[in-house]
mmCIF file of C-alpha atoms in Angstrom:
data_model
loop_
_atom_site.group_PDB
_atom_site.id
_atom_site.type_symbol
_atom_site.label_atom_id
_atom_site.label_comp_id
_atom_site.label_asym_id
_atom_site.label_seq_id
_atom_site.Cartn_x
_atom_site.Cartn_y
_atom_site.Cartn_z
ATOM 1 C CA ASP A 16 0.000 0.000 0.000
ATOM 2 C CA ILE A 17 1.061 3.564 -0.687
ATOM 3 C CA VAL A 18 2.045 5.623 2.345
ATOM 4 C CA MET A 19 1.977 9.416 2.269
ATOM 5 C CA THR A 20 4.233 11.417 4.568
ATOM 6 C CA GLN A 21 4.539 15.173 5.081
ATOM 7 C CA SER A 22 7.188 17.384 6.558
ATOM 8 C CA PRO A 23 7.410 19.332 8.686
ATOM 9 C CA ASP A 24 4.546 18.499 11.047
ATOM 10 C CA SER A 25 4.157 22.200 11.704
ATOM 11 C CA LEU A 26 5.847 25.468 10.863
ATOM 12 C CA SER A 27 5.608 29.060 11.902
ATOM 13 C CA VAL A 28 6.062 31.693 9.213
ATOM 14 C CA SER A 29 6.080 35.473 9.370
ATOM 15 C CA LEU A 30 3.550 37.487 7.432
ATOM 16 C CA GLY A 31 4.752 38.060 3.899
ATOM 17 C CA GLU A 32 7.282 35.243 4.051
ATOM 18 C CA ARG A 33 7.352 31.872 2.305
ATOM 19 C CA ALA A 34 6.093 28.533 3.619
ATOM 20 C CA THR A 35 7.279 25.283 2.099
ATOM 21 C CA ILE A 36 5.596 21.959 2.789
ATOM 22 C CA ASN A 37 6.898 18.641 1.546
ATOM 23 C CA CYS A 38 4.928 15.532 0.710
ATOM 24 C CA LYS A 39 6.442 12.159 -0.075
ATOM 25 C CA SER A 40 4.759 9.111 -1.499
ATOM 26 C CA SER A 41 6.144 5.633 -0.840
ATOM 27 C CA GLN A 42 5.431 4.745 -4.476
ATOM 28 C CA ASN A 43 5.660 6.614 -7.732
ATOM 29 C CA ILE A 44 2.304 8.302 -8.334
ATOM 30 C CA TYR A 45 3.219 9.602 -11.778
ATOM 31 C CA TYR A 46 1.268 7.676 -14.357
ATOM 32 C CA SER A 47 2.869 7.888 -17.776
ATOM 33 C CA SER A 48 -0.336 6.777 -19.492
ATOM 34 C CA LYS A 49 -1.933 9.973 -18.222
ATOM 35 C CA ASN A 50 1.296 12.006 -18.117
ATOM 36 C CA LYS A 51 0.246 13.269 -14.714
ATOM 37 C CA SER A 52 1.042 12.895 -11.036
ATOM 38 C CA TYR A 53 -2.103 12.080 -9.066
ATOM 39 C CA LEU A 54 -1.311 14.425 -6.199
ATOM 40 C CA ALA A 55 -3.578 17.056 -4.672
ATOM 41 C CA TRP A 56 -3.258 19.629 -1.903
ATOM 42 C CA TYR A 57 -6.023 20.694 0.471
ATOM 43 C CA GLN A 58 -6.328 23.503 2.981
ATOM 44 C CA GLN A 59 -8.322 23.198 6.191
ATOM 45 C CA LYS A 60 -8.717 26.388 8.170
ATOM 46 C CA PRO A 61 -9.613 26.160 11.872
ATOM 47 C CA GLY A 62 -13.222 25.106 12.335
ATOM 48 C CA GLN A 63 -13.847 24.709 8.604
ATOM 49 C CA SER A 64 -14.151 21.946 6.064
ATOM 50 C CA PRO A 65 -11.161 21.194 3.860
ATOM 51 C CA LYS A 66 -10.894 22.878 0.467
ATOM 52 C CA LEU A 67 -9.113 21.710 -2.655
ATOM 53 C CA LEU A 68 -6.193 23.974 -3.579
ATOM 54 C CA LEU A 69 -4.222 22.163 -6.290
ATOM 55 C CA TYR A 70 -4.386 18.930 -8.271
ATOM 56 C CA TRP A 71 -2.129 17.141 -10.781
ATOM 57 C CA ALA A 72 0.566 18.333 -8.353
ATOM 58 C CA SER A 73 0.632 21.869 -9.717
ATOM 59 C CA THR A 74 -2.724 22.909 -11.211
ATOM 60 C CA ARG A 75 -4.505 25.492 -9.078
ATOM 61 C CA LYS A 76 -8.226 25.127 -8.650
ATOM 62 C CA SER A 77 -10.154 28.106 -10.016
ATOM 63 C CA GLY A 78 -10.211 30.942 -7.496
ATOM 64 C CA VAL A 79 -7.148 29.838 -5.549
ATOM 65 C CA PRO A 80 -4.662 32.725 -5.182
ATOM 66 C CA ASP A 81 -1.483 32.401 -7.203
ATOM 67 C CA ARG A 82 0.637 32.654 -4.057
ATOM 68 C CA PHE A 83 -0.141 28.938 -3.713
ATOM 69 C CA SER A 84 1.965 26.787 -6.014
ATOM 70 C CA GLY A 85 2.784 23.118 -6.278
ATOM 71 C CA SER A 86 5.683 21.242 -7.760
ATOM 72 C CA GLY A 87 7.188 17.807 -7.952
ATOM 73 C CA SER A 88 6.668 14.502 -9.687
ATOM 74 C CA GLY A 89 6.992 10.824 -8.971
ATOM 75 C CA THR A 90 7.371 10.537 -5.213
ATOM 76 C CA ASN A 91 8.373 14.005 -3.998
ATOM 77 C CA PHE A 92 6.116 17.018 -4.003
ATOM 78 C CA THR A 93 6.119 20.514 -2.560
ATOM 79 C CA LEU A 94 3.464 23.083 -1.721
ATOM 80 C CA THR A 95 4.795 26.615 -1.558
ATOM 81 C CA ILE A 96 2.917 29.557 -0.145
ATOM 82 C CA THR A 97 4.604 32.842 -0.998
ATOM 83 C CA ASN A 98 3.787 36.145 0.674
ATOM 84 C CA LEU A 99 1.976 34.363 3.504
ATOM 85 C CA GLN A 100 -1.212 36.060 4.637
ATOM 86 C CA ALA A 101 -3.020 35.778 7.971
ATOM 87 C CA GLU A 102 -5.868 33.910 6.280
ATOM 88 C CA ASP A 103 -3.435 31.157 5.213
ATOM 89 C CA VAL A 104 -3.220 29.833 8.788
ATOM 90 C CA ALA A 105 -4.446 26.290 8.317
ATOM 91 C CA VAL A 106 -3.542 22.633 8.154
ATOM 92 C CA TYR A 107 -2.441 21.534 4.693
ATOM 93 C CA TYR A 108 -2.885 17.965 3.456
ATOM 94 C CA CYS A 109 -1.496 16.246 0.432
ATOM 95 C CA GLN A 110 -3.438 13.381 -1.116
ATOM 96 C CA HIS A 111 -2.785 10.845 -3.802
ATOM 97 C CA PHE A 112 -5.993 10.238 -5.696
ATOM 98 C CA TYR A 113 -5.294 7.326 -8.020
ATOM 99 C CA GLY A 114 -6.977 4.061 -7.086
ATOM 100 C CA THR A 115 -7.755 4.155 -3.380
ATOM 101 C CA PRO A 116 -7.154 7.772 -2.310
ATOM 102 C CA LEU A 117 -4.982 8.456 0.695
ATOM 103 C CA PHE A 118 -4.244 11.651 2.583
ATOM 104 C CA GLY A 119 -0.990 12.664 4.160
ATOM 105 C CA PRO A 120 -0.958 13.395 7.907
ATOM 106 C CA GLY A 121 -1.094 17.162 7.472
ATOM 107 C CA THR A 122 1.155 20.139 8.151
ATOM 108 C CA LYS A 123 0.008 22.934 10.421
ATOM 109 C CA VAL A 124 0.988 26.449 9.318
ATOM 110 C CA ASP A 125 0.731 29.350 11.708
ATOM 111 C CA ILE A 126 2.173 32.808 12.109
ATOM 112 C CA GLU B 16 -23.015 27.023 -6.449
ATOM 113 C CA VAL B 17 -22.175 23.511 -5.304
ATOM 114 C CA LEU B 18 -23.832 22.697 -2.001
ATOM 115 C CA LEU B 19 -23.451 19.512 0.028
ATOM 116 C CA VAL B 20 -25.413 19.167 3.259
ATOM 117 C CA GLU B 21 -24.781 16.202 5.516
ATOM 118 C CA SER B 22 -27.149 15.026 8.208
ATOM 119 C CA GLY B 23 -27.852 12.028 10.390
ATOM 120 C CA GLY B 24 -24.940 12.126 12.789
ATOM 121 C CA GLY B 25 -25.317 11.491 16.486
ATOM 122 C CA LEU B 26 -24.378 9.342 19.462
ATOM 123 C CA VAL B 27 -24.528 5.589 18.983
ATOM 124 C CA ASN B 28 -23.440 2.613 21.057
ATOM 125 C CA PRO B 29 -20.568 0.399 19.961
ATOM 126 C CA GLY B 30 -21.934 -2.275 17.662
ATOM 127 C CA GLY B 31 -24.772 -0.033 16.586
ATOM 128 C CA SER B 32 -25.766 1.385 13.227
ATOM 129 C CA LEU B 33 -26.375 4.782 11.731
ATOM 130 C CA THR B 34 -27.195 6.229 8.333
ATOM 131 C CA LEU B 35 -25.745 9.504 7.164
ATOM 132 C CA SER B 36 -27.322 11.480 4.347
ATOM 133 C CA CYS B 37 -25.884 14.012 1.948
ATOM 134 C CA ALA B 38 -28.116 16.330 -0.057
ATOM 135 C CA ALA B 39 -26.361 17.659 -3.148
ATOM 136 C CA SER B 40 -27.157 20.586 -5.399
ATOM 137 C CA GLY B 41 -25.525 22.981 -7.829
ATOM 138 C CA PHE B 42 -24.036 20.415 -10.183
ATOM 139 C CA THR B 43 -25.110 17.516 -12.378
ATOM 140 C CA PHE B 44 -25.416 14.886 -9.686
ATOM 141 C CA THR B 45 -26.008 11.980 -12.046
ATOM 142 C CA LYS B 46 -22.564 12.519 -13.609
ATOM 143 C CA ALA B 47 -20.695 12.841 -10.320
ATOM 144 C CA TRP B 48 -18.744 10.302 -8.343
ATOM 145 C CA MET B 49 -19.444 10.914 -4.653
ATOM 146 C CA ALA B 50 -17.258 10.098 -1.689
ATOM 147 C CA TRP B 51 -17.136 10.246 2.103
ATOM 148 C CA VAL B 52 -14.125 11.398 4.112
ATOM 149 C CA ARG B 53 -13.914 11.393 7.899
ATOM 150 C CA GLN B 54 -11.858 13.189 10.492
ATOM 151 C CA ALA B 55 -11.481 11.867 14.012
ATOM 152 C CA PRO B 56 -11.258 14.486 16.778
ATOM 153 C CA GLY B 57 -7.951 16.327 16.516
ATOM 154 C CA LYS B 58 -6.745 14.037 13.744
ATOM 155 C CA GLY B 59 -6.214 14.181 9.986
ATOM 156 C CA LEU B 60 -8.385 13.269 7.038
ATOM 157 C CA GLU B 61 -9.272 9.677 6.219
ATOM 158 C CA TRP B 62 -10.908 8.673 2.932
ATOM 159 C CA VAL B 63 -13.811 6.323 3.686
ATOM 160 C CA GLY B 64 -15.255 5.304 0.347
ATOM 161 C CA ARG B 65 -16.932 6.377 -2.876
ATOM 162 C CA ILE B 66 -19.673 5.507 -5.316
ATOM 163 C CA LYS B 67 -19.309 5.942 -9.039
ATOM 164 C CA ASN B 68 -21.988 7.387 -11.283
ATOM 165 C CA LYS B 69 -24.323 4.979 -13.038
ATOM 166 C CA ALA B 70 -22.614 5.511 -16.386
ATOM 167 C CA ASP B 71 -19.372 4.256 -14.852
ATOM 168 C CA ASP B 72 -21.243 1.243 -13.406
ATOM 169 C CA GLY B 73 -22.248 2.736 -10.056
ATOM 170 C CA THR B 74 -19.945 0.516 -8.028
ATOM 171 C CA THR B 75 -18.424 1.336 -4.678
ATOM 172 C CA ASP B 76 -14.949 1.247 -3.157
ATOM 173 C CA TYR B 77 -14.075 1.394 0.513
ATOM 174 C CA ALA B 78 -11.050 1.958 2.702
ATOM 175 C CA ALA B 79 -9.806 -1.133 4.502
ATOM 176 C CA PRO B 80 -10.882 -0.064 8.040
ATOM 177 C CA VAL B 81 -14.548 0.196 7.013
ATOM 178 C CA LYS B 82 -14.865 -2.447 4.309
ATOM 179 C CA GLY B 83 -17.656 -4.879 5.124
ATOM 180 C CA ARG B 84 -19.150 -2.557 7.750
ATOM 181 C CA PHE B 85 -19.980 0.614 5.798
ATOM 182 C CA SER B 86 -21.884 0.938 2.556
ATOM 183 C CA ILE B 87 -22.578 3.848 0.225
ATOM 184 C CA VAL B 88 -25.788 4.176 -1.752
ATOM 185 C CA ARG B 89 -27.006 6.908 -4.072
ATOM 186 C CA ASP B 90 -30.459 8.047 -5.142
ATOM 187 C CA ASP B 91 -30.104 10.009 -8.359
ATOM 188 C CA SER B 92 -33.816 10.891 -8.352
ATOM 189 C CA LYS B 93 -33.279 12.863 -5.143
ATOM 190 C CA ASN B 94 -29.675 14.015 -5.595
ATOM 191 C CA MET B 95 -28.820 12.169 -2.400
ATOM 192 C CA VAL B 96 -25.992 9.934 -1.289
ATOM 193 C CA TYR B 97 -26.059 7.853 1.870
ATOM 194 C CA LEU B 98 -23.464 6.263 4.091
ATOM 195 C CA HIS B 99 -24.705 3.280 6.074
ATOM 196 C CA LEU B 100 -22.518 2.626 9.103
ATOM 197 C CA ASN B 101 -22.847 -0.786 10.752
ATOM 198 C CA SER B 102 -20.995 -2.611 13.518
ATOM 199 C CA LEU B 103 -19.702 0.718 14.733
ATOM 200 C CA LYS B 104 -16.555 0.914 16.802
ATOM 201 C CA THR B 105 -15.286 3.670 19.091
ATOM 202 C CA GLU B 106 -12.589 4.411 16.516
ATOM 203 C CA ASP B 107 -15.304 5.357 14.004
ATOM 204 C CA THR B 108 -15.961 8.500 16.056
ATOM 205 C CA ALA B 109 -15.384 11.373 13.633
ATOM 206 C CA VAL B 110 -16.854 14.155 11.569
ATOM 207 C CA TYR B 111 -18.006 12.646 8.296
ATOM 208 C CA TYR B 112 -17.759 14.804 5.176
ATOM 209 C CA CYS B 113 -19.559 14.286 1.898
ATOM 210 C CA THR B 114 -17.426 15.188 -1.122
ATOM 211 C CA VAL B 115 -17.699 15.328 -4.900
ATOM 212 C CA GLY B 116 -15.074 13.743 -7.082
ATOM 213 C CA ALA B 117 -13.700 10.528 -8.510
ATOM 214 C CA GLY B 118 -10.642 10.437 -6.281
ATOM 215 C CA LEU B 119 -10.010 14.114 -5.991
ATOM 216 C CA CYS B 120 -12.376 15.736 -3.444
ATOM 217 C CA ASP B 121 -13.455 18.775 -5.401
ATOM 218 C CA TYR B 122 -16.148 20.089 -3.048
ATOM 219 C CA TRP B 123 -16.901 19.373 0.595
ATOM 220 C CA GLY B 124 -19.882 19.661 2.865
ATOM 221 C CA ARG B 125 -19.687 20.952 6.421
ATOM 222 C CA GLY B 126 -19.784 17.475 7.869
ATOM 223 C CA THR B 127 -21.871 15.620 10.404
ATOM 224 C CA ARG B 128 -20.490 14.325 13.692
ATOM 225 C CA VAL B 129 -20.710 10.672 14.701
ATOM 226 C CA THR B 130 -19.823 9.659 18.234
ATOM 227 C CA VAL B 131 -19.551 5.981 19.097
ATOM 228 C CA SER B 132 -19.608 5.529 22.836
ATOM 229 C CA SER B 133 -21.404 3.608 25.535
#
């Protein structure tokens, strides 16, 4: 079975600075037949439901600010939040969504 | 606007059963794959299972911890999806979210809380 890990568990970032979250899959989740990595990122603000931020590792969902960006392929992925805003305080989850979906354990971002 | 409204949560004894409902609107429900995701208190997200649309054969898939105990059913005439929870265990205590998407969870409801305790 695929295992998803994230690092760090939590990080504190100053307003306007950059936050970098890493996600690692125990197996390659790039599927050449689709030419895509089946990796998504979600944001869950305190007291709220999760929201989809990015999919295919780097495609932003409509309406998501461009300060959120994703990169990576295969087994290693990164979510970068540039110019961190107060409203970005949240827990961020990666997820592989091919076959049986699985979420990473989450990374808490605060200021 | 996509809207998902879950209901049916509550307190149930270990070994008991419960049915959660999700009312969907704002998208073409008959074309959508629907899924359930849960979150135990203070914990992360756990994918529970999904049901495909009828055109893709309408079958279901479940995560290992709930397979054989939970079942997902859809009623396309009512734009509803249901999660039947049986043989409940204390570790099933969580907020249960209804989501739209084949594997990706594109939209989420607010969730309904299930507490399994004697």
